[in-house]
mmCIF file of C-alpha atoms in Angstrom:
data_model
loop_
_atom_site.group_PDB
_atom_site.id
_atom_site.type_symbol
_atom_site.label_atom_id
_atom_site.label_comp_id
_atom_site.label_asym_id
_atom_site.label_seq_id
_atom_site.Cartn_x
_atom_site.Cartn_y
_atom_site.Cartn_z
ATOM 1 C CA UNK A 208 -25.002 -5.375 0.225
ATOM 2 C CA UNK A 209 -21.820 -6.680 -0.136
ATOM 3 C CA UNK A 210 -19.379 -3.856 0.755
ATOM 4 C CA UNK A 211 -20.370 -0.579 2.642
ATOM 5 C CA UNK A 212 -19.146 1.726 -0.124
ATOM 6 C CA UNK A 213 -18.247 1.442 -4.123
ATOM 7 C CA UNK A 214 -16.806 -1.664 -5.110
ATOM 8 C CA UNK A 215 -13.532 -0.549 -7.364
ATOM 9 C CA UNK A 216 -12.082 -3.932 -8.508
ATOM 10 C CA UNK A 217 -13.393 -7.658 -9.125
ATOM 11 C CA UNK A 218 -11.075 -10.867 -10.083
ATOM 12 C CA UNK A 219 -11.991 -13.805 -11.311
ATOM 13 C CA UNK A 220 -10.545 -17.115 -10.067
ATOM 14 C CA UNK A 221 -9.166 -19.388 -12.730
ATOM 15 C CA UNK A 222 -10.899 -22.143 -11.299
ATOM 16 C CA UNK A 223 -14.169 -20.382 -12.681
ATOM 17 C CA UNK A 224 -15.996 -20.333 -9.076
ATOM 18 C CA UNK A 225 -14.601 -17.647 -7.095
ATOM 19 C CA UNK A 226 -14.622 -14.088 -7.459
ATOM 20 C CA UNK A 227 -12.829 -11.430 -5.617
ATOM 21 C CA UNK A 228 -14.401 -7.698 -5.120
ATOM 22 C CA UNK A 229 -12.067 -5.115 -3.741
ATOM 23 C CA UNK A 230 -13.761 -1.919 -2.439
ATOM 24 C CA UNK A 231 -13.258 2.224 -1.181
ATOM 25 C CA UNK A 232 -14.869 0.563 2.328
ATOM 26 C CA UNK A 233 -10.952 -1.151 2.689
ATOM 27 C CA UNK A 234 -11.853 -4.956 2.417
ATOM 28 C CA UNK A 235 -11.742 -7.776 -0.093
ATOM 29 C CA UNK A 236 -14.602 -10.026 -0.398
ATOM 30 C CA UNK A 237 -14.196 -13.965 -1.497
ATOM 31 C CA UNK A 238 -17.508 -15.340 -3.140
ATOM 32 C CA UNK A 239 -18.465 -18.565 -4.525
ATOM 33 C CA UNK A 240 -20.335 -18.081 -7.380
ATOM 34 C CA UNK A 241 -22.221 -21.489 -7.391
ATOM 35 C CA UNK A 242 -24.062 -20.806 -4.108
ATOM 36 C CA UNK A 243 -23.794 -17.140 -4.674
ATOM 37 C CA UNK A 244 -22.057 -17.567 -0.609
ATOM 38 C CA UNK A 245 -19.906 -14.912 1.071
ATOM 39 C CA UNK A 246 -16.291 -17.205 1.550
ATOM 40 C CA UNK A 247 -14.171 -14.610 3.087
ATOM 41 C CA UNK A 248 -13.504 -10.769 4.424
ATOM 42 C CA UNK A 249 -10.600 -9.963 4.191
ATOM 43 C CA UNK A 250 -9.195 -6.896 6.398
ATOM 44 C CA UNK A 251 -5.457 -5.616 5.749
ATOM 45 C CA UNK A 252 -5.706 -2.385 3.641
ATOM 46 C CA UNK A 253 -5.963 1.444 5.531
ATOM 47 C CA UNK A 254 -7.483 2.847 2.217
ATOM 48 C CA UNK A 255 -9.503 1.751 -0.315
ATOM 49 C CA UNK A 256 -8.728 -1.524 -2.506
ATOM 50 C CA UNK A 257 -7.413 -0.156 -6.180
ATOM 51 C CA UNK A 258 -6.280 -3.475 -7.845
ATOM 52 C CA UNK A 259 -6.186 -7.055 -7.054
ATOM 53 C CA UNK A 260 -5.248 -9.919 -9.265
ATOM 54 C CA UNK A 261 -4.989 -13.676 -8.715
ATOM 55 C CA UNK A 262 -1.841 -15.870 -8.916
ATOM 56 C CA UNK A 263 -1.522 -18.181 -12.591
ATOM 57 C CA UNK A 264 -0.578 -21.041 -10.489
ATOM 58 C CA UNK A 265 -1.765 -21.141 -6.827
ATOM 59 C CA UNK A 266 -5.126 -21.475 -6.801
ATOM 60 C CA UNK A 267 -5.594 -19.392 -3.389
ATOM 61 C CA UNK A 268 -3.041 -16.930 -3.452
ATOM 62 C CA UNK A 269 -3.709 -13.340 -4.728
ATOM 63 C CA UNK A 270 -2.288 -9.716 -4.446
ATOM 64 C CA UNK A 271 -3.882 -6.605 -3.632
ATOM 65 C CA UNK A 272 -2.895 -3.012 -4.085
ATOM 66 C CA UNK A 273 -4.191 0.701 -2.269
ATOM 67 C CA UNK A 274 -4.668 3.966 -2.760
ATOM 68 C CA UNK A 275 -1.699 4.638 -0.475
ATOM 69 C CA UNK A 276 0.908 2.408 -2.460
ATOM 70 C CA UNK A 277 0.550 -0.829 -0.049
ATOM 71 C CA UNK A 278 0.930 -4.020 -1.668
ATOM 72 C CA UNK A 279 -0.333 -7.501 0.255
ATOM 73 C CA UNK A 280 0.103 -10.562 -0.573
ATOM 74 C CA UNK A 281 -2.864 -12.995 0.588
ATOM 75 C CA UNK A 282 -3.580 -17.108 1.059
ATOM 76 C CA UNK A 283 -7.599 -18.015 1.315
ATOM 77 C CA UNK A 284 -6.308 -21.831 1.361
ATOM 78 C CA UNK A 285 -7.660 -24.476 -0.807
ATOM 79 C CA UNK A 286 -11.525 -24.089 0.549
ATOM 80 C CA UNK A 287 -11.393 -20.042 0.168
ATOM 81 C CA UNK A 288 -12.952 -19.712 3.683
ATOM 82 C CA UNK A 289 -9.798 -19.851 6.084
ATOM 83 C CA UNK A 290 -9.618 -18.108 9.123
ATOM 84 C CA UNK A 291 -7.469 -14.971 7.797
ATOM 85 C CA UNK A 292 -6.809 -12.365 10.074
ATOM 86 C CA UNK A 293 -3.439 -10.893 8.312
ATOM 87 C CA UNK A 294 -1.841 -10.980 5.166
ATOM 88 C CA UNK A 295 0.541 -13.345 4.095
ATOM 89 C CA UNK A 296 3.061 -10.825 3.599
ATOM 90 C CA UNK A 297 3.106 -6.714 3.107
ATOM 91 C CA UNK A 298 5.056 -4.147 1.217
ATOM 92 C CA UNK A 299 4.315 -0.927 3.175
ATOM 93 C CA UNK A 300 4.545 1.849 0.789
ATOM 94 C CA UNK A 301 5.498 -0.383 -2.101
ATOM 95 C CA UNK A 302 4.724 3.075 -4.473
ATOM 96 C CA UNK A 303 4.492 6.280 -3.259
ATOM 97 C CA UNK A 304 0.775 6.739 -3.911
ATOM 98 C CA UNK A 305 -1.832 4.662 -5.509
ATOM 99 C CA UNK A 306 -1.429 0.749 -7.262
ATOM 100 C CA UNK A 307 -3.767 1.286 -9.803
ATOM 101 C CA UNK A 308 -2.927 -1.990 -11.714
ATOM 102 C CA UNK A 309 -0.836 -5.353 -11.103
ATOM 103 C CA UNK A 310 -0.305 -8.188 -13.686
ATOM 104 C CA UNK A 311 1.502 -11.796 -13.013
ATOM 105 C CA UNK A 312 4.132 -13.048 -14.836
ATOM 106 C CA UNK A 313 2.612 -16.453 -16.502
ATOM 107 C CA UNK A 314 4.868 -18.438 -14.757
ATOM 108 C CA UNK A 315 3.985 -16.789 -11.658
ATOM 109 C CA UNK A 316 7.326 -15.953 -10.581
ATOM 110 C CA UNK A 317 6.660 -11.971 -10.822
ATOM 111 C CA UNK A 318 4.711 -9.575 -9.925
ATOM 112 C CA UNK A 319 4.631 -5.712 -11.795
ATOM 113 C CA UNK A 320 2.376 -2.778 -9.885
ATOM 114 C CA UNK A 321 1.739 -0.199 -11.718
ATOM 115 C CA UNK A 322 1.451 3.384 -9.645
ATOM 116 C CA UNK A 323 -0.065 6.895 -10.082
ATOM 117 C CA UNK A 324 3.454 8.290 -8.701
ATOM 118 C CA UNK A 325 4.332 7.405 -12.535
ATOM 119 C CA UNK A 326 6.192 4.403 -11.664
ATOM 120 C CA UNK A 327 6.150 0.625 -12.634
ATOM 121 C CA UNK A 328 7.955 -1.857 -10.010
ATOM 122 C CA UNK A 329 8.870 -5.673 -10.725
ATOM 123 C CA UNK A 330 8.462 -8.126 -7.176
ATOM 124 C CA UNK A 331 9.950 -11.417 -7.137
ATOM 125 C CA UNK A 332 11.131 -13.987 -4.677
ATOM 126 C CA UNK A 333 14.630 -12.998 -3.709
ATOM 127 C CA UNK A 334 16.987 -16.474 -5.041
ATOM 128 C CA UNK A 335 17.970 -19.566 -2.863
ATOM 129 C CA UNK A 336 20.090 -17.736 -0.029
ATOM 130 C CA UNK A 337 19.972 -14.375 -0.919
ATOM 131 C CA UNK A 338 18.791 -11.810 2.117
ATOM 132 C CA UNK A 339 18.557 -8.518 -0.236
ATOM 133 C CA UNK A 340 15.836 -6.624 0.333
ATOM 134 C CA UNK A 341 15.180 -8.032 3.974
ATOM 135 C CA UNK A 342 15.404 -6.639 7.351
ATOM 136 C CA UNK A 343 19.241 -7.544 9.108
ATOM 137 C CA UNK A 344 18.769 -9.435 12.028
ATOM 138 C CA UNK A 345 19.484 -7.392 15.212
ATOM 139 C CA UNK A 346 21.971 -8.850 17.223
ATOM 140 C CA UNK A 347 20.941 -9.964 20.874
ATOM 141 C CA UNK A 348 21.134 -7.119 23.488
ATOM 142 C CA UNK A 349 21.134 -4.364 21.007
ATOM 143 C CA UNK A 350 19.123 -1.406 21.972
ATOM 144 C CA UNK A 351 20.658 0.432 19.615
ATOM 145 C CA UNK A 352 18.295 -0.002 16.518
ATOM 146 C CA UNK A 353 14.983 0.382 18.734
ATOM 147 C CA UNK A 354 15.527 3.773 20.481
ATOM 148 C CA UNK A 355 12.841 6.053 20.317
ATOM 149 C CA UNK A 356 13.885 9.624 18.497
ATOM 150 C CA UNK A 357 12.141 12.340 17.584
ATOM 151 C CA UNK A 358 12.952 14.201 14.791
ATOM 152 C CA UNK A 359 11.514 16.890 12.188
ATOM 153 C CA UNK A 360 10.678 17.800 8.567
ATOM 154 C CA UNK A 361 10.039 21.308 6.745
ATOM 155 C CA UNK A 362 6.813 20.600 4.754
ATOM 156 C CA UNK A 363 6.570 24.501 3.558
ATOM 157 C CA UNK A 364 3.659 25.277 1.615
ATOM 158 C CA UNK A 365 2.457 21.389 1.480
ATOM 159 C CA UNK A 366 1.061 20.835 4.852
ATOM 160 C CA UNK A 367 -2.174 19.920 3.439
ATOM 161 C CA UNK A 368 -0.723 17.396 1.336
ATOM 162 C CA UNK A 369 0.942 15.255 4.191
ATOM 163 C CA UNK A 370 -2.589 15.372 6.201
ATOM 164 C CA UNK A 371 -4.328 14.354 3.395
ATOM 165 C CA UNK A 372 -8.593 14.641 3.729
ATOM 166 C CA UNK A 373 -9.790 14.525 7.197
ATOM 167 C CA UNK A 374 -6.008 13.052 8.084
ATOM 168 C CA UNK A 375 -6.466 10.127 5.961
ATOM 169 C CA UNK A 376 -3.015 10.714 4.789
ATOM 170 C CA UNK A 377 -0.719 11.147 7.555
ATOM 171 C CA UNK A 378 -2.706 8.131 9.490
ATOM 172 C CA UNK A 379 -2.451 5.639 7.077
ATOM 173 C CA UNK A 380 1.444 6.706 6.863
ATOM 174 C CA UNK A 381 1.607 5.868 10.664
ATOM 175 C CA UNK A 382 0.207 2.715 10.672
ATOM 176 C CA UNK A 383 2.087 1.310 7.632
ATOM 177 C CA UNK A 384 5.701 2.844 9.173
ATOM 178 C CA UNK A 385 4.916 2.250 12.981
ATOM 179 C CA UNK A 386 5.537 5.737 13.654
ATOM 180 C CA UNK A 387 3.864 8.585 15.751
ATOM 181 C CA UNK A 388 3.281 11.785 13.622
ATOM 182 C CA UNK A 389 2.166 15.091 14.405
ATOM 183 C CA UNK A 390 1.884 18.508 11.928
ATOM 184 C CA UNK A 391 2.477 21.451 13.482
ATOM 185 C CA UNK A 392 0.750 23.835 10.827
ATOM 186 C CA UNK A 393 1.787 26.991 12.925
ATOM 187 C CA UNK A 394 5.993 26.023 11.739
ATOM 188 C CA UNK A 395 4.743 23.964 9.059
ATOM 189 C CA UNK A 396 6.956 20.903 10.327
ATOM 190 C CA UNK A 397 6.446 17.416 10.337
ATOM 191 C CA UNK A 398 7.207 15.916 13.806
ATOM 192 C CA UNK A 399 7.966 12.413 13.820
ATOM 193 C CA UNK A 400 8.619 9.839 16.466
ATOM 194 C CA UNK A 401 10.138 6.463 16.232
ATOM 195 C CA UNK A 402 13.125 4.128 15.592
ATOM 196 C CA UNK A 403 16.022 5.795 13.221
ATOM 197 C CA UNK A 404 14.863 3.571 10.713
ATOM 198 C CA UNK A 405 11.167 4.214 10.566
ATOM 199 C CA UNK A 406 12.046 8.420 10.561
ATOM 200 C CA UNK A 407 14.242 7.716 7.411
ATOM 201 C CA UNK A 408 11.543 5.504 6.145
ATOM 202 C CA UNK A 409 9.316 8.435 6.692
ATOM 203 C CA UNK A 410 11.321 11.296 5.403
ATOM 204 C CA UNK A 411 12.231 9.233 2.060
ATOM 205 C CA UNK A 412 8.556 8.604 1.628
ATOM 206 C CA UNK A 413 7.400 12.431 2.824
ATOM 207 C CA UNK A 414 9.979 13.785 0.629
ATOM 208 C CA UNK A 415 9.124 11.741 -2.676
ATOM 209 C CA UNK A 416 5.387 12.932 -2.199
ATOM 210 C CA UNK A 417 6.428 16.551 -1.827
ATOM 211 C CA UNK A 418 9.369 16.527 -4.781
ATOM 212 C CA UNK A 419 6.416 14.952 -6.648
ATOM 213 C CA UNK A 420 3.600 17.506 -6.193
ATOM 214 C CA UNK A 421 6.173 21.012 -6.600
ATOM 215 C CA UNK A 422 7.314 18.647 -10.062
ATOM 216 C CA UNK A 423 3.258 18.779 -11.086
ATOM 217 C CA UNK A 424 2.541 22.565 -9.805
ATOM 218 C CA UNK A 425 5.691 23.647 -11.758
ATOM 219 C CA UNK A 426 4.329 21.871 -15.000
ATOM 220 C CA UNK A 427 0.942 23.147 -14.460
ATOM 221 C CA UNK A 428 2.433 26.621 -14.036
ATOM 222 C CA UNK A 429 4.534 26.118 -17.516
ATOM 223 C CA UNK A 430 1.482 24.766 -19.847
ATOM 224 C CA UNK A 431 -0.461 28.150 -18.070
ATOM 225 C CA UNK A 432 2.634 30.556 -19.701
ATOM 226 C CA UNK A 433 2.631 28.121 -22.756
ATOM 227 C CA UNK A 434 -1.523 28.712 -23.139
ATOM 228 C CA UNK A 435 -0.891 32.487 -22.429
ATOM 229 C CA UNK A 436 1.912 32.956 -25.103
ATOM 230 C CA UNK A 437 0.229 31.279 -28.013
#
């Protein structure tokens, strides 16, 4: 078999001989359909592979997208079968849960995701010069930025939500943001240890899933009343 578990996307290359397979077992597979050979496995995603999608232009340069809203950017090189060990480039937490779509621009300049946390994003190339939307150089000798904190968040009722099944959830969150994170289910707190930057990372992220689910348990719990009064 080709993947250890169900195979959820597959991508044709324009060039008619290679096909991409993106699967719930976290890889992408490169195959060339002529020799029916195995080009390339691809490791970079934490969950499972939801949508990939092949640049108009560059022959060997593709996107993927997750279950947990990562979006990576990939290079096979002109033979498909480099030696790839990361992704050209990642967008930790690009949506807040899972890119269930992504289309090109025909010019290739763009990139739109579409997310199940109801939103679609536009990514481009930021213009000749421009920094926005990139990480400020620290200056030399500043400790400042990579102190360790520790720091906590009130989950309430949704501690199950930030674990995720069998803590699928809250490790995938810790490997995209570089953090360490522990529940304590007793206080119902999120403790969370890292730079200042990661935690707010972390809390924006946290706090957009949680806003999101009482948002969808508050319309469940109006349609109920609705149902009830007619």
């Amino acid at each position: 078999y080709g993947h250890k578990n169900t195979v959820t996307k597959v991508a044709w290359n324009d060039n008619g001989n290679w096909l991409l397979t993106g699967s719930r077992d976290q890889l992408i597979k490169l195959y060339d359909i002529r020799n029916m050979k195995e080009l390339a496995s691809l490791k970079g995603h934490h969950k499972e592979v939801t949508s990939i999608a092949w640049h108009p232009i560059h022959e060997s340069v593709f996107a993927s997208g997750g279950m947990d809203g990562t979006l990576l950017y990939w290079n096979v090189g002109p033979k498909g079968n480099d030696d790839i060990e990361e992704p050209t480039a990642r967008v930790p937490f690009a949506h807040d849960m899972a890119i269930w779509d992504m289309k090109w621009h025909p010019a290739g300049h763009a990139l739109a995701t579409g997310s199940n946390d109801r939103q679609t994003k536009f990514w481009c190339r930021n213009r000749l010069g421009s920094t926005a939307g990139l990480d400020e150089e620290d200056d030399d000798g500043d400790e400042e930025s990579n102190e360790i904190h520790v720091d906590e968040m009130e989950l309430g009722n949704h501690v199950g939500i930030v674990i995720g099944r069998r803590g699928a959830t809250i490790i995938s969150m810790q490997r995209a943001t570089g953090t360490k994170m522990h529940v304590d289910q007793v206080r119902r707190v999120l403790e969370i240890e890292g730079t200042q930057k990661q935690i707010d990372v972390v809390k924006k992220r946290v706090g957009a899933l949680l806003e999101r689910v009482s948002s969808d348990s508050e319309q469940r719990q109006r349609d109920a009343a609705a149902g009830i009064a007619s």
